[in-house]
Coordinates of C-alpha atoms in Angstrom, one line a residue:
Chain P
X5 CA 0.0 0.0 0.0
X6 CA 1.1 3.6 -0.6
X7 CA 1.9 5.9 2.4
X8 CA 1.5 9.0 0.3
X9 CA -1.0 10.0 -2.4
X10 CA -0.2 12.7 -4.9
X11 CA -2.8 15.0 -6.5
X12 CA -3.4 15.5 -9.3
X13 CA -2.5 12.2 -10.9
X14 CA -1.7 14.0 -14.2
X15 CA -1.0 17.7 -14.9
X16 CA -0.5 19.4 -18.3
X17 CA 0.6 23.1 -18.4
X18 CA 2.1 25.6 -20.8
X19 CA 5.9 26.2 -20.7
X20 CA 6.6 29.2 -18.4
X21 CA 3.6 28.5 -16.1
X22 CA 3.9 27.3 -12.5
X23 CA 3.1 23.7 -11.6
X24 CA 1.8 22.7 -8.2
X25 CA 1.6 19.1 -7.0
X26 CA 0.2 18.0 -3.7
X27 CA 0.9 15.0 -1.5
X28 CA -1.1 13.6 1.5
X29 CA 0.2 10.9 3.8
X30 CA -1.2 8.8 6.6
X31 CA 1.2 8.4 9.5
X32 CA 3.7 10.5 11.5
X33 CA 6.9 11.2 9.6
X34 CA 10.5 12.1 10.2
X35 CA 10.7 14.0 6.9
X36 CA 9.2 14.1 3.5
X37 CA 11.0 14.1 0.2
X38 CA 10.2 14.7 -3.4
X39 CA 11.7 12.7 -6.3
X40 CA 11.5 13.0 -10.0
X41 CA 11.5 10.2 -12.6
X42 CA 12.0 10.5 -16.3
X43 CA 10.2 7.8 -18.3
X44 CA 11.4 4.3 -17.4
X45 CA 14.5 5.6 -15.5
X46 CA 15.6 5.7 -11.9
X47 CA 14.3 8.3 -9.5
X48 CA 16.3 11.4 -8.7
X49 CA 16.1 13.2 -5.3
X50 CA 14.9 16.8 -5.5
X51 CA 14.4 18.1 -2.0
X52 CA 13.9 17.0 1.6
X53 CA 11.9 18.8 4.2
X54 CA 12.0 17.8 7.9
X55 CA 9.0 17.5 10.1
X56 CA 9.9 20.6 12.0
X57 CA 10.2 22.7 8.8
X58 CA 7.3 24.4 7.1
X59 CA 8.8 25.6 3.8
X60 CA 12.0 25.0 1.8
X61 CA 13.4 26.3 -1.4
X62 CA 15.8 24.9 -3.9
X63 CA 16.3 26.8 -7.2
X64 CA 12.9 26.8 -8.9
X65 CA 11.4 24.4 -6.4
X66 CA 9.4 25.3 -3.4
X67 CA 8.1 22.7 -0.9
X68 CA 5.7 23.2 1.9
X69 CA 4.8 20.8 4.7
X70 CA 1.8 20.9 7.0
X71 CA 2.1 18.1 9.6
X72 CA -1.3 19.0 11.1
X73 CA -3.0 18.2 7.8
X74 CA -0.5 15.5 6.9
X75 CA 0.1 17.2 3.5
X76 CA 2.9 18.7 1.4
X77 CA 3.0 20.6 -1.9
X78 CA 5.7 21.0 -4.5
X79 CA 5.7 24.1 -6.6
X80 CA 7.9 24.3 -9.8
X81 CA 8.1 27.9 -11.0
X82 CA 8.7 29.0 -14.6
X83 CA 8.3 25.5 -15.9
X84 CA 10.5 24.2 -18.8
X85 CA 10.0 21.4 -21.3
X86 CA 12.7 19.5 -19.5
X87 CA 10.5 19.4 -16.3
X88 CA 8.3 16.9 -18.0
X89 CA 8.5 13.8 -15.8
X90 CA 6.7 12.0 -13.0
X91 CA 7.0 13.4 -9.5
X92 CA 6.8 11.4 -6.3
X93 CA 6.6 12.3 -2.7
X94 CA 8.2 9.9 -0.2
X95 CA 8.1 9.6 3.6
X96 CA 10.6 8.0 6.0
X97 CA 9.1 5.5 8.4
X98 CA 10.8 3.9 11.3
X99 CA 13.3 5.4 13.7
X100 CA 16.2 3.0 13.2
X101 CA 19.5 4.3 11.8
X102 CA 18.4 3.1 8.3
X103 CA 14.9 4.6 7.6
X104 CA 12.6 2.9 5.1
X105 CA 11.4 5.3 2.4
X106 CA 7.8 4.8 1.2
X107 CA 6.6 6.4 -2.1
X108 CA 3.3 7.8 -3.2
X109 CA 1.6 7.0 -6.5
X110 CA 3.0 10.1 -8.4
X111 CA 2.0 13.0 -10.5
X112 CA 2.7 12.9 -14.2
X113 CA 3.7 16.4 -15.3
X114 CA 3.7 17.4 -19.0
X115 CA 5.0 20.8 -20.1
X116 CA 3.6 22.0 -23.5
X117 CA 6.0 24.1 -25.6
Chain Z
X26 CA 24.7 9.8 -12.6
X27 CA 24.3 8.4 -9.1
X28 CA 27.0 5.7 -9.1
X29 CA 24.4 3.0 -8.4
X30 CA 24.5 0.4 -11.1
X31 CA 22.0 -2.4 -11.8
X32 CA 22.3 -5.4 -14.0
X33 CA 20.9 -6.6 -16.3
X34 CA 19.0 -3.6 -17.7
X35 CA 16.3 -5.9 -19.4
X36 CA 15.3 -9.5 -18.7
X37 CA 12.7 -11.8 -20.1
X38 CA 11.7 -14.9 -18.2
X39 CA 8.8 -17.4 -18.3
X40 CA 6.4 -18.1 -15.5
X41 CA 7.8 -20.4 -12.8
X42 CA 11.4 -19.5 -13.5
X43 CA 13.8 -17.9 -11.0
X44 CA 15.6 -14.6 -11.5
X45 CA 18.5 -12.8 -9.8
X46 CA 18.9 -9.1 -10.1
X47 CA 22.1 -7.3 -9.1
X48 CA 23.0 -3.9 -7.7
X49 CA 26.2 -2.1 -6.9
X50 CA 25.7 0.7 -4.4
X51 CA 27.2 4.1 -4.5
X52 CA 30.7 4.2 -3.0
X53 CA 30.6 4.6 0.8
X54 CA 26.9 3.7 1.1
X55 CA 26.0 0.9 3.5
X56 CA 22.3 0.5 2.9
X57 CA 20.4 -0.9 -0.1
X58 CA 16.7 -0.8 -0.7
X59 CA 14.8 -2.6 -3.4
X60 CA 11.6 -1.4 -5.0
X61 CA 9.1 -2.8 -7.5
X62 CA 7.5 -0.4 -9.9
X63 CA 4.6 -1.4 -12.1
X64 CA 3.8 0.7 -15.1
X65 CA 2.1 3.9 -14.1
X66 CA 2.5 3.3 -10.4
X67 CA 4.8 4.5 -7.7
X68 CA 7.7 2.3 -6.4
X69 CA 6.6 -0.3 -3.9
X70 CA 9.1 -1.1 -1.1
X71 CA 10.2 -4.7 -1.2
X72 CA 12.9 -4.8 1.5
X73 CA 16.0 -3.0 2.8
X74 CA 19.5 -4.4 3.7
X75 CA 21.7 -2.7 6.2
X76 CA 25.1 -4.2 7.3
X77 CA 24.3 -7.4 5.4
X78 CA 21.0 -8.1 7.2
X79 CA 17.4 -7.5 6.2
X80 CA 16.2 -4.3 7.9
X81 CA 12.6 -4.1 7.0
X82 CA 10.3 -5.7 4.5
X83 CA 7.2 -4.6 2.5
X84 CA 4.2 -6.6 1.6
X85 CA 5.9 -9.1 -0.6
X86 CA 5.8 -12.9 -0.3
X87 CA 8.8 -15.0 0.8
X88 CA 9.7 -15.9 -2.8
X89 CA 11.2 -12.4 -2.9
X90 CA 14.5 -12.7 -1.1
X91 CA 17.8 -10.8 -1.0
X92 CA 21.4 -10.6 0.0
X93 CA 23.8 -7.9 0.8
X94 CA 27.5 -8.6 0.5
X95 CA 30.4 -7.2 2.6
X96 CA 31.1 -4.6 -0.2
X97 CA 27.5 -3.5 0.2
X98 CA 26.4 -4.7 -3.2
X99 CA 23.1 -6.6 -3.2
X100 CA 21.0 -9.2 -5.0
X101 CA 17.3 -9.5 -5.4
X102 CA 16.1 -13.1 -6.0
X103 CA 12.6 -14.0 -7.1
X104 CA 11.5 -17.6 -7.2
X105 CA 8.5 -19.1 -9.0
X106 CA 8.0 -16.1 -11.2
X107 CA 4.4 -15.0 -11.9
X108 CA 3.0 -12.8 -14.6
X109 CA 2.3 -10.0 -12.2
X110 CA 6.0 -9.9 -11.3
X111 CA 6.6 -8.0 -14.6
X112 CA 7.8 -4.6 -13.5
X113 CA 10.7 -2.2 -13.3
X114 CA 12.9 -3.2 -10.3
X115 CA 14.8 -0.4 -8.7
X116 CA 17.7 -0.5 -6.4
X117 CA 18.6 2.5 -4.2
X118 CA 21.5 3.0 -1.9
X119 CA 21.9 5.3 1.1
X120 CA 24.2 6.0 4.0
X121 CA 22.6 5.0 7.3
X122 CA 23.7 6.6 10.5
X123 CA 24.0 10.1 9.2
X124 CA 21.6 13.1 9.0
X125 CA 21.0 12.3 5.3
X126 CA 20.3 8.6 5.7
X127 CA 16.9 9.0 4.2
X128 CA 18.2 10.4 0.8
X129 CA 18.1 7.6 -1.7
X130 CA 20.3 7.3 -4.8
X131 CA 18.7 5.1 -7.5
X132 CA 20.0 3.0 -10.2
X133 CA 18.4 3.0 -13.6
X134 CA 16.5 -0.3 -12.9
X135 CA 16.0 -3.7 -14.4
X136 CA 13.0 -4.1 -16.6
X137 CA 11.7 -7.7 -16.0
X138 CA 9.1 -9.2 -18.3
X139 CA 7.5 -12.5 -17.3
X140 CA 5.8 -14.4 -20.2

């Protein structure tokens, strides 16, 4: 079963517009991460936000976390054709020195030129 | 490039056969996690190996097994293959015991087709 669920499942926007994806999760977390996957390839880590943080920025990426609502959002500003990919949120469960990372079902983002 | 390599890249098997997938972790990483990703779905956690021992398992039957070697490379073995085992199998390494132990570095995956 998935820990996180992304919304929307698919998103198509014009190049230059902003893209917002949302993630909801079920249990308490240590942190939440966002990953990107180009078609049929491995996932690439984008950004990590800890449970005591509310907002984090990295280049054109902005992530928010609301632990009271068990939700997070990923904003990509000034989108480019190269941003076309699937985006997944992931949560760390367990408190051992090696956390287990559980992924959501993903948002497929398409950028129209 | 993450430094995590998986082999083979593609594999075709028939139902009932056994398969072994291999993963070399990024230099210095001591933890390997395996995921199964069906088409159009998110990666599903199979299990994780830390210091050569299984350190957590997802909802997969015992015919999915693994190993981690002293050099931290890993194998995923699947016995009695079923059609539903057709998927992209992803290996990810990380460094446990640090503040960034949750950050995963993925290989490009092995695409398994079961006929």
